[in-house]
Coordinates of C-alpha atoms in Angstrom, one line a residue:
M47 CA 3.4 -48.9 18.0
L48 CA 5.3 -52.2 17.9
T49 CA 6.6 -52.7 21.4
R50 CA 9.5 -54.9 22.1
R51 CA 7.3 -57.4 23.8
L52 CA 5.0 -57.6 20.8
F53 CA 8.0 -57.9 18.5
T54 CA 9.5 -60.7 20.6
A55 CA 6.3 -62.6 20.9
T56 CA 5.5 -62.2 17.2
A57 CA 9.0 -63.1 16.0
L58 CA 9.3 -66.2 18.2
S59 CA 5.9 -67.5 17.5
S60 CA 6.3 -67.1 13.7
G61 CA 9.9 -68.4 13.7
V62 CA 11.1 -65.4 11.8
L63 CA 14.1 -64.7 13.9
G64 CA 15.0 -68.4 14.0
L65 CA 16.0 -68.1 10.3
A66 CA 19.1 -66.2 11.1
G67 CA 21.4 -66.2 14.1
C68 CA 19.1 -67.9 16.5
F69 CA 21.2 -68.5 19.6
G70 CA 19.3 -71.6 20.5
Q71 CA 21.5 -73.3 17.8
P72 CA 25.1 -74.2 18.4
P73 CA 27.4 -71.4 17.2
R74 CA 29.4 -71.8 14.0
P75 CA 33.0 -72.9 14.8
A76 CA 35.5 -70.1 14.3
M77 CA 37.2 -70.6 11.0
F78 CA 39.7 -67.7 11.4
D79 CA 41.7 -67.0 14.5
L80 CA 42.8 -63.5 15.4
G81 CA 44.7 -64.8 18.4
D82 CA 45.1 -62.0 20.9
A83 CA 44.7 -59.3 18.2
A84 CA 41.6 -57.2 18.0
V85 CA 39.1 -55.7 15.6
D86 CA 38.3 -52.0 16.4
A87 CA 34.7 -52.0 15.3
H88 CA 34.2 -48.2 15.7
M89 CA 36.5 -45.5 14.5
H90 CA 36.3 -42.1 12.7
L91 CA 39.2 -41.0 10.6
F92 CA 37.8 -37.9 8.9
N93 CA 39.1 -34.3 9.3
G94 CA 37.5 -31.0 9.9
R95 CA 36.6 -30.4 6.2
D96 CA 34.5 -33.5 6.1
V97 CA 31.8 -32.2 8.4
P98 CA 30.0 -28.8 8.7
A99 CA 32.3 -27.7 11.4
R100 CA 30.3 -24.9 13.1
G101 CA 27.1 -26.9 13.2
F102 CA 28.9 -30.1 14.2
L103 CA 30.5 -28.3 17.2
L104 CA 27.5 -26.2 18.4
Q105 CA 24.6 -28.4 17.5
V106 CA 26.2 -31.8 18.3
V107 CA 29.5 -32.0 20.1
F108 CA 29.1 -29.1 22.6
R109 CA 25.4 -29.8 23.2
D110 CA 26.4 -33.3 24.2
M111 CA 29.1 -31.9 26.5
A112 CA 26.6 -29.7 28.5
G113 CA 28.0 -29.3 32.0
S114 CA 31.4 -30.7 31.0
L115 CA 32.6 -27.3 29.7
P116 CA 32.5 -23.9 31.5
G117 CA 29.4 -22.0 30.7
G118 CA 29.4 -19.0 28.4
L119 CA 32.3 -20.0 26.2
L120 CA 30.7 -22.3 23.6
Q121 CA 30.1 -19.7 20.9
P122 CA 33.6 -18.1 21.1
L123 CA 35.2 -21.5 21.4
A124 CA 33.4 -22.7 18.3
D125 CA 34.6 -19.5 16.5
L126 CA 38.2 -20.1 17.6
I127 CA 38.2 -23.7 16.5
V128 CA 36.5 -23.1 13.1
G129 CA 38.9 -20.2 12.4
F130 CA 42.0 -22.4 12.7
L131 CA 40.3 -25.5 11.4
L132 CA 39.9 -23.9 8.1
A133 CA 43.2 -22.1 7.8
G134 CA 45.2 -24.9 6.2
T135 CA 42.9 -28.0 6.4
R136 CA 42.6 -29.7 3.1
T137 CA 39.4 -31.1 1.7
A138 CA 39.3 -34.8 0.6
G139 CA 39.5 -33.6 -3.0
Q140 CA 42.6 -31.5 -2.4
E141 CA 44.3 -34.4 -0.7
L142 CA 43.4 -36.7 -3.6
A143 CA 44.8 -34.2 -6.1
D144 CA 48.1 -33.9 -4.2
R145 CA 49.1 -37.1 -2.3
R146 CA 52.6 -35.8 -1.4
P147 CA 53.1 -36.1 2.4
A148 CA 52.1 -32.9 4.1
A149 CA 54.7 -31.0 6.1
P150 CA 54.8 -32.1 9.7
V151 CA 52.3 -30.3 11.8
D152 CA 53.5 -28.5 14.9
D153 CA 50.4 -28.6 17.1
Q154 CA 51.7 -26.0 19.5
A155 CA 52.6 -23.5 16.8
L156 CA 49.3 -24.1 15.1
L157 CA 47.2 -23.5 18.2
A158 CA 49.4 -20.5 19.3
R159 CA 48.9 -18.8 15.9
A160 CA 45.1 -19.5 16.0
I161 CA 44.8 -18.0 19.4
D162 CA 46.8 -14.9 18.4
D163 CA 44.7 -14.5 15.2
Y164 CA 41.5 -14.9 17.1
Y165 CA 42.3 -12.4 19.9
G166 CA 43.8 -10.0 17.4
Q167 CA 40.5 -9.9 15.6
A168 CA 38.6 -9.8 18.9
R169 CA 40.5 -6.7 20.0
T170 CA 39.9 -5.0 16.6
Q171 CA 36.1 -5.8 16.9
A172 CA 36.1 -4.4 20.4
Q173 CA 37.9 -1.3 19.4
T174 CA 35.4 -0.7 16.6
M175 CA 32.5 -1.1 19.0
V176 CA 33.9 1.4 21.5
A177 CA 34.8 3.9 18.7
R178 CA 31.3 3.8 17.4
R179 CA 29.8 4.4 20.8
S180 CA 32.2 7.3 21.4
V181 CA 31.2 8.9 18.1
R182 CA 27.5 8.5 18.9
A183 CA 28.2 10.1 22.3
G184 CA 30.0 13.0 20.7
G185 CA 33.3 12.2 22.2
D186 CA 36.5 10.2 21.5
V187 CA 38.4 7.4 23.0
A188 CA 40.7 8.7 25.7
A189 CA 44.4 8.2 25.0
G190 CA 45.0 6.3 28.1
S191 CA 41.8 4.2 28.2
A192 CA 41.8 0.4 28.6
I193 CA 41.9 -2.0 25.7
P194 CA 39.0 -4.3 26.3
L195 CA 37.4 -7.5 24.9
R196 CA 33.8 -8.4 24.6
Q197 CA 32.4 -10.5 27.4
P198 CA 32.3 -13.9 25.6
D199 CA 35.9 -13.5 24.5
L200 CA 36.9 -12.5 28.0
I201 CA 35.2 -15.7 29.4
L202 CA 37.1 -17.8 26.9
L203 CA 40.4 -16.1 27.7
E204 CA 39.9 -16.6 31.4
E205 CA 39.0 -20.3 31.0
M206 CA 41.9 -21.0 28.6
S207 CA 44.3 -19.2 30.9
K208 CA 43.1 -21.3 33.9
A209 CA 43.4 -24.6 31.9
A210 CA 46.9 -23.6 30.7
G211 CA 48.1 -22.4 34.2
V212 CA 48.9 -18.9 33.0
P213 CA 47.6 -15.8 34.9
V214 CA 44.9 -14.2 32.8
G215 CA 46.5 -10.7 33.0
Q216 CA 49.8 -12.0 31.8
A217 CA 48.1 -13.8 28.9
A218 CA 46.0 -10.8 28.0
A219 CA 49.2 -8.6 27.8
G220 CA 50.2 -10.8 24.9
I221 CA 47.2 -10.0 22.7
P222 CA 48.3 -8.3 19.5
A223 CA 47.7 -4.6 20.0
S224 CA 45.2 -3.0 17.7
G225 CA 42.8 -0.8 19.5
T226 CA 40.2 -0.3 22.2
G227 CA 36.9 -1.8 23.3
D228 CA 34.6 -2.6 26.2
G229 CA 35.8 -5.7 28.0
P230 CA 38.7 -6.5 30.5
A231 CA 41.0 -3.7 31.2
I232 CA 44.4 -4.1 29.5
S233 CA 46.6 -1.0 29.7
R234 CA 48.2 0.5 26.7
N235 CA 51.6 0.2 28.4
A236 CA 51.0 -3.5 28.7
A237 CA 50.1 -3.6 25.0
R238 CA 53.3 -2.0 24.1
R239 CA 55.3 -4.4 26.2
A240 CA 53.6 -7.3 24.4
V241 CA 55.5 -6.4 21.2
T242 CA 58.6 -8.2 22.7
A243 CA 56.9 -10.4 25.2
P244 CA 55.5 -13.9 24.3
S245 CA 52.2 -13.6 22.5
I246 CA 49.0 -14.8 24.1
G247 CA 49.0 -17.9 21.9
Q248 CA 52.6 -18.7 22.7
Q249 CA 51.8 -18.5 26.4
L250 CA 48.6 -20.5 26.3
A251 CA 49.3 -23.2 23.7
P252 CA 51.8 -25.3 25.7
G253 CA 49.6 -25.6 28.8
L254 CA 46.5 -26.3 26.7
L255 CA 48.2 -29.1 24.8
N256 CA 49.7 -30.6 28.0
P257 CA 47.7 -29.4 31.0
D258 CA 48.8 -30.2 34.5
R259 CA 46.3 -32.8 35.5
K260 CA 47.2 -32.5 39.2
T261 CA 46.2 -28.8 39.4
V262 CA 43.5 -28.1 36.9
D263 CA 39.9 -29.0 37.3
A264 CA 37.8 -31.4 35.2
Q265 CA 36.2 -28.6 33.1
S266 CA 39.6 -27.2 32.3
L267 CA 40.8 -30.6 31.2
N268 CA 37.8 -31.0 29.0
L269 CA 38.4 -27.6 27.4
A270 CA 42.1 -28.6 26.8
G271 CA 40.9 -31.9 25.4
V272 CA 38.6 -30.3 22.9
L273 CA 41.4 -28.0 21.6
Q274 CA 43.8 -30.9 21.3
W275 CA 41.2 -32.9 19.3
A276 CA 40.5 -29.8 17.1
T277 CA 44.2 -29.5 16.2
L278 CA 44.1 -33.2 15.2
M279 CA 41.2 -32.4 12.9
T280 CA 43.3 -30.0 10.9
Q281 CA 45.6 -32.7 9.6
D282 CA 45.4 -34.7 6.4
R283 CA 43.5 -37.9 6.6
A284 CA 46.6 -39.8 5.8
D285 CA 48.2 -38.4 9.0
I286 CA 45.1 -39.0 11.0
W287 CA 45.1 -42.6 9.9
G288 CA 48.8 -42.9 10.7
R289 CA 48.2 -41.5 14.2
A290 CA 45.4 -44.1 14.8
V291 CA 47.8 -46.9 13.7
S292 CA 50.5 -45.7 16.0
L293 CA 48.1 -45.6 19.0
Y294 CA 45.9 -48.7 18.5
G295 CA 47.4 -50.7 15.6
K296 CA 50.4 -52.5 17.1
P297 CA 50.6 -56.2 16.3
R298 CA 48.9 -57.3 19.5
E299 CA 46.3 -54.6 19.4
A300 CA 43.9 -54.1 16.5
R301 CA 44.6 -55.7 13.1
I302 CA 41.4 -54.4 11.5
F303 CA 39.9 -50.9 11.8
C304 CA 36.3 -50.1 10.9
N305 CA 36.3 -46.5 9.7
Y306 CA 32.9 -44.7 9.8
L307 CA 32.4 -41.8 7.4
V308 CA 29.5 -39.4 8.3
D309 CA 27.0 -37.3 6.5
M310 CA 25.3 -34.8 8.8
A311 CA 25.0 -31.7 6.7
M312 CA 21.3 -32.0 6.1
W313 CA 20.6 -31.8 9.8
L314 CA 22.9 -29.0 10.9
Q315 CA 22.7 -25.2 10.8
P316 CA 23.9 -22.6 10.2
A317 CA 25.1 -23.0 6.7
E318 CA 28.9 -23.4 6.5
P319 CA 30.8 -20.4 5.1
F320 CA 33.5 -22.7 3.6
Q321 CA 33.8 -25.6 1.3
T322 CA 33.4 -29.1 2.8
S323 CA 34.6 -32.3 1.2
R324 CA 32.4 -34.0 -1.4
M325 CA 31.3 -37.4 -0.4
I326 CA 32.5 -39.0 -3.6
D327 CA 36.0 -37.6 -2.8
Q328 CA 35.9 -38.9 0.7
I329 CA 35.0 -42.4 -0.6
S330 CA 37.8 -42.4 -3.2
L331 CA 40.3 -41.1 -0.7
A332 CA 39.3 -43.7 1.9
Q333 CA 39.7 -46.4 -0.7
Q334 CA 43.2 -45.2 -1.6
L335 CA 44.3 -44.8 2.0
S336 CA 43.1 -48.3 2.9
R337 CA 45.2 -49.8 0.1
N338 CA 48.3 -47.8 1.3
Q339 CA 48.1 -48.7 5.0
P340 CA 50.0 -52.0 5.3
E341 CA 50.0 -52.4 9.1
V342 CA 46.3 -52.4 9.6
L343 CA 43.4 -53.5 7.4
V344 CA 41.0 -50.5 7.3
L345 CA 37.4 -51.4 6.3
N346 CA 35.5 -48.3 5.5
F347 CA 31.8 -47.7 6.1
V348 CA 29.9 -45.3 3.8
P349 CA 27.2 -43.0 5.4
F350 CA 23.6 -43.0 4.4
C351 CA 21.4 -40.0 5.2
P352 CA 17.7 -40.8 4.6
L353 CA 16.8 -37.1 4.6
R354 CA 19.3 -36.5 1.8
A355 CA 17.9 -39.5 -0.1
A356 CA 14.3 -38.1 0.4
I357 CA 15.4 -34.8 -1.2
E358 CA 18.0 -35.9 -3.8
G359 CA 16.5 -39.2 -4.8
P360 CA 17.9 -42.6 -5.8
A361 CA 21.4 -41.2 -6.5
V362 CA 22.1 -41.2 -2.7
L363 CA 21.6 -45.0 -2.4
Q364 CA 23.4 -45.6 -5.7
Q365 CA 26.5 -43.8 -4.2
V366 CA 26.3 -46.1 -1.2
Q367 CA 26.1 -49.1 -3.5
R368 CA 29.1 -48.0 -5.6
A369 CA 31.1 -47.5 -2.4
V370 CA 30.5 -51.1 -1.3
L371 CA 30.6 -52.8 -4.7
D372 CA 33.3 -50.8 -6.5
H373 CA 35.4 -49.2 -3.7
G374 CA 35.8 -52.0 -1.2
F375 CA 33.7 -50.5 1.6
A376 CA 32.5 -53.0 4.1
G377 CA 29.2 -51.6 5.3
V378 CA 26.9 -48.6 5.9
K379 CA 26.8 -46.1 8.7
L380 CA 23.5 -44.5 10.0
Y381 CA 23.1 -41.6 12.5
P382 CA 19.5 -41.7 13.8
S383 CA 20.3 -39.2 16.6
M384 CA 20.5 -36.5 13.9
G385 CA 16.7 -36.6 13.8
F386 CA 15.3 -39.7 12.1
R387 CA 14.1 -43.1 13.4
P388 CA 15.1 -46.4 11.9
D389 CA 11.5 -46.9 11.0
D390 CA 8.2 -44.8 10.9
N391 CA 9.3 -41.2 10.6
S392 CA 5.7 -39.9 10.2
A393 CA 5.9 -37.7 13.3
I394 CA 9.5 -36.4 13.2
S395 CA 10.3 -32.7 13.2
L396 CA 12.5 -31.0 10.7
A397 CA 12.3 -27.6 12.4
Y398 CA 15.9 -27.6 13.4
A399 CA 17.4 -29.1 10.2
S400 CA 19.4 -27.2 7.6
D401 CA 18.0 -24.1 5.9
R402 CA 17.7 -26.1 2.7
V403 CA 15.5 -28.7 4.3
R404 CA 13.3 -26.2 6.2
R405 CA 12.7 -24.2 3.0
D406 CA 11.4 -27.2 1.2
P407 CA 10.9 -30.2 3.5
P408 CA 10.3 -33.6 1.9
P409 CA 7.3 -35.8 2.9
R410 CA 8.2 -37.8 5.9
R411 CA 7.2 -41.0 4.1
A412 CA 10.1 -40.4 1.7
L413 CA 12.6 -41.0 4.6
D414 CA 10.9 -44.4 5.4
Q415 CA 11.0 -45.3 1.7
A416 CA 14.7 -44.5 1.4
L417 CA 15.5 -46.5 4.5
A418 CA 13.4 -49.5 3.4
A419 CA 15.3 -49.5 0.1
L420 CA 18.6 -49.5 2.0
Y421 CA 17.6 -52.3 4.3
R422 CA 16.5 -54.5 1.4
W423 CA 19.7 -54.0 -0.5
C424 CA 21.9 -54.6 2.6
E425 CA 20.1 -57.8 3.5
D426 CA 20.3 -59.0 -0.1
Q427 CA 24.0 -58.2 -0.5
D428 CA 25.1 -59.3 2.9
V429 CA 26.2 -55.8 4.0
P430 CA 26.4 -55.0 7.7
I431 CA 25.1 -51.7 9.2
A432 CA 26.5 -49.6 12.0
T433 CA 24.2 -47.2 13.7
H434 CA 24.7 -44.6 16.4
A435 CA 23.1 -46.1 19.5
S436 CA 24.1 -43.9 22.4
H437 CA 21.7 -41.4 24.0
S438 CA 23.9 -38.6 22.7
F439 CA 24.9 -36.5 19.7
G440 CA 21.3 -35.4 19.0
A441 CA 21.1 -32.6 16.4
G442 CA 17.6 -31.5 17.6
P443 CA 15.6 -31.5 20.9
G444 CA 15.1 -35.1 22.0
T445 CA 16.5 -36.7 18.9
E446 CA 19.0 -38.7 21.0
A447 CA 16.0 -41.0 21.8
Y448 CA 15.9 -42.1 18.1
S449 CA 19.0 -44.2 18.9
A450 CA 17.1 -46.5 21.2
P451 CA 17.5 -50.2 20.4
W452 CA 13.8 -51.2 20.3
L453 CA 13.2 -48.8 17.4
W454 CA 15.1 -51.4 15.3
A455 CA 12.5 -54.1 16.2
P456 CA 10.2 -53.7 13.2
V457 CA 13.2 -53.4 10.8
L458 CA 14.7 -56.7 12.0
A459 CA 11.3 -58.3 11.9
D460 CA 11.1 -57.4 8.2
H461 CA 14.8 -58.1 7.5
P462 CA 15.9 -61.0 9.8
A463 CA 19.2 -61.5 8.1
L464 CA 20.3 -57.9 8.6
R465 CA 23.3 -57.6 10.9
V466 CA 23.3 -54.3 12.9
N467 CA 25.9 -52.9 15.2
L468 CA 24.5 -50.6 17.9
A469 CA 27.6 -48.4 18.2
H470 CA 28.5 -47.0 21.6
F471 CA 26.1 -49.4 23.3
G472 CA 28.6 -51.1 25.6
G473 CA 28.2 -48.5 28.4
F474 CA 25.9 -50.6 30.6
G475 CA 24.3 -47.6 32.2
A476 CA 27.2 -45.2 31.6
H477 CA 26.1 -43.9 28.2
N478 CA 22.4 -44.8 28.1
P479 CA 19.4 -45.1 30.3
Q480 CA 19.4 -48.5 32.2
H481 CA 16.2 -49.7 30.5
W482 CA 17.9 -49.4 27.1
Q483 CA 20.3 -52.2 28.2
D484 CA 17.3 -54.3 29.3
E485 CA 15.6 -53.7 26.0
L486 CA 18.7 -54.7 24.0
G487 CA 19.2 -57.8 26.1
E488 CA 15.6 -59.0 25.5
M489 CA 16.0 -58.4 21.8
M490 CA 19.2 -60.4 21.7
A491 CA 17.6 -63.2 23.7
S492 CA 14.9 -63.4 21.0
G493 CA 17.6 -64.0 18.3
A494 CA 17.9 -60.6 16.7
Q495 CA 21.3 -60.0 15.1
L496 CA 22.0 -56.8 17.1
F497 CA 25.7 -56.5 17.9
F498 CA 27.0 -53.7 20.0
D499 CA 30.4 -52.1 20.5
T500 CA 32.2 -50.4 23.4
G501 CA 33.0 -47.1 21.6
Y502 CA 34.0 -44.3 24.0
W503 CA 33.4 -46.4 27.1
I504 CA 36.1 -44.4 28.8
E505 CA 34.8 -45.3 32.3
A506 CA 35.7 -49.0 31.7
A507 CA 39.0 -48.2 30.2
R508 CA 40.0 -46.0 33.1
D509 CA 38.9 -48.2 36.0
G510 CA 37.1 -51.4 35.0
T511 CA 36.6 -52.7 38.5
G512 CA 34.0 -52.6 41.2
E513 CA 30.4 -51.6 40.5
L514 CA 31.0 -51.1 36.7
L515 CA 32.4 -54.5 36.3
A516 CA 29.7 -56.1 38.5
R517 CA 27.0 -54.4 36.5
S518 CA 28.4 -55.6 33.3
R519 CA 28.8 -59.2 34.6
A520 CA 25.2 -59.1 35.7
F521 CA 24.1 -58.1 32.2
L522 CA 26.0 -61.0 30.6
A523 CA 24.7 -63.4 33.2
R524 CA 21.1 -62.3 32.5
F525 CA 21.7 -62.3 28.7
P526 CA 24.5 -64.8 27.9
Q527 CA 23.9 -64.3 24.2
A528 CA 25.6 -60.9 24.6
E529 CA 29.0 -62.7 24.9
R530 CA 28.7 -63.4 21.2
L531 CA 27.5 -60.0 20.2
M532 CA 29.7 -57.6 22.2
M533 CA 32.6 -56.0 20.2
Y534 CA 35.6 -53.9 21.1
G535 CA 35.5 -50.3 19.7
S536 CA 37.3 -47.2 20.5
D537 CA 35.5 -44.3 18.8
W538 CA 38.8 -42.7 17.9
H539 CA 39.3 -39.9 17.0
M540 CA 36.2 -38.6 18.9
I541 CA 37.8 -40.1 22.0
A542 CA 40.9 -38.0 21.4
R543 CA 39.1 -35.3 23.5
E544 CA 40.0 -37.4 26.6
P545 CA 43.4 -36.7 28.1
D546 CA 44.1 -40.4 28.6
H547 CA 42.8 -41.7 25.2
T548 CA 46.2 -43.2 24.3
A549 CA 45.6 -45.9 27.0
Y550 CA 42.1 -46.8 25.8
H551 CA 43.0 -50.1 24.1
G552 CA 45.0 -51.4 27.0
G553 CA 42.4 -50.4 29.5
M554 CA 39.6 -52.0 27.6
R555 CA 41.5 -55.2 27.0
D556 CA 42.1 -55.4 30.8
F557 CA 38.4 -54.8 31.4
V558 CA 37.2 -57.4 28.9
T559 CA 39.6 -59.9 30.3
A560 CA 38.1 -59.3 33.8
L561 CA 34.6 -59.4 32.3
A562 CA 35.3 -62.8 30.7
G563 CA 36.6 -64.1 34.0
G564 CA 39.9 -64.9 32.5
D565 CA 38.3 -67.1 29.8
R566 CA 40.5 -66.4 26.8
T567 CA 38.0 -67.8 24.3
K568 CA 35.3 -65.3 25.5
S569 CA 37.7 -62.3 25.8
R570 CA 39.1 -63.0 22.3
A571 CA 35.5 -63.2 20.9
M572 CA 34.7 -59.8 22.5
M573 CA 37.9 -58.2 21.3
G574 CA 37.7 -59.4 17.7
G575 CA 36.0 -62.7 16.9
N576 CA 32.4 -61.3 17.3
A577 CA 33.3 -58.4 14.9
L578 CA 34.4 -60.9 12.2
R579 CA 30.9 -62.4 12.4
W580 CA 29.2 -59.0 12.2
L581 CA 31.4 -58.1 9.2
G582 CA 30.6 -61.4 7.5
L583 CA 34.3 -62.4 7.6
D584 CA 33.5 -65.7 9.3
R585 CA 31.9 -67.1 6.2
P586 CA 34.2 -67.5 3.1
D587 CA 31.2 -68.5 1.1
G588 CA 29.3 -65.4 2.0
A589 CA 28.8 -62.4 -0.3
S590 CA 30.5 -60.0 2.1
F591 CA 33.6 -62.1 2.4
R592 CA 33.9 -62.7 -1.3
R593 CA 33.4 -59.0 -2.1
L594 CA 36.0 -57.8 0.5
Q595 CA 38.4 -60.5 -0.7
R596 CA 38.2 -59.1 -4.2
H597 CA 39.2 -55.6 -3.0
H598 CA 41.5 -56.4 -0.1
G599 CA 42.8 -59.9 -0.8
R600 CA 46.3 -58.7 -1.5
H601 CA 46.5 -56.6 1.7
P602 CA 49.2 -58.0 4.1
V603 CA 46.7 -58.3 7.0
W604 CA 44.1 -60.0 4.9
R605 CA 46.7 -62.5 3.6
D606 CA 47.8 -63.1 7.2
L607 CA 44.4 -63.6 8.7
F608 CA 42.4 -65.2 5.9
A609 CA 44.9 -67.2 3.9
A610 CA 43.0 -70.4 4.7
A611 CA 40.1 -69.2 2.5

């Protein structure tokens, strides 16, 4: 195994890392000035049809939130979300075919209807179960018996009622009446009254979308946040992009968004019972939306899944290349925590991957070959890479560890000109084990072009003072090169699960200002200037700049920022 110390010693003694980005040399003077504006180096603007929703929730999102949500409700919560996520959510292909603005979405009405539908079906299922048991026992359901729910649905009802501030019995009385079962007792008289009373969804939706933060506990706020995020995921991507601009794209906020598409389907199970967006449609739609968004320049990143490439062959890399060369995409997005390493996948397990993969798994060396081809092409074409680098969002047992920074050491030794953003890494102990920060710092000190962003660093945005600020300052003091590699990122819309996500940009700007000690040159670099270097937008003679200029040169933000080129 190539340890970080061996990598550092080898790279420095051979001079390999000195070929590109060695911080012993004076930095290149900034050619373009963002002023106080920012680059958001980490965003997601996809909707619920662009990912395998059930697997994404159960295998990734909820797994990562273990302990943050009440126990026992994850399966019914996933069923509820998937149910309304698919009701009217359009695929990328459908949105491409009909670009007329969608009707305004009433989040409250959407969620209310989804809860009504879910609990109407839950009551029917419970009724059927009780009826079958009664027949097997030779009896019948008594006329005055209770109308129950199954235990998981009861748990979800109780937790949503608590989060919404509605008595559970009152909410249950609003379940659409349709039979009997074996869960909480709800009298038939109450069911009759529910015909004219507000439905369960009408009672719960207002409080779930706007919970009383002073009275509900943290787990209830997390539950409400997940449901708010899920309603966002039902919207057209054009509306999601518009929401992002309204939150973070004001003139003195972010002028450039880096939008990461994702490809997780090969790693997730069970198989989805509905149509997901084709990647070619997502690429085409993202290109169109970027052209039509005048307030912010959106630079898209195309996903690359080495497992898909190992199975489907060269067409996967060719699609990535077309996205960059023909559709104006700025870079490539990798998700190692799904279950692969940046290098040497000889020992990885595919036991938890999709049914398709487990039925006919590819040789592990095929993943390494696919990744090696990607790295060669990105280095040759001056294409940056963004990679998930938080100890989170693992699709299988222990795969979060595949996001560790030192796993990139052999890749960067072989491809010293490659520019890599370790997304989410700006947690300084909050997101990742402490030794991960130390490893990253030593790699940066050796000259590796490892950038890192602050995506989902909610702790800093909320209260960037005291121990957190001191720990971050200590990191920069120990590894001063990090001042030129740290980039602002929000991880919106994933951060939309947080009740205070609308204040994220302002909170992070305040934190970065304090971290830089009031030095505007340093804070501006962290908020945007460093990202321009990662993107290759600091070098008008570079391949990345020339390529993006061909595709985006007429965009108002491009003309404003890069007219000097």
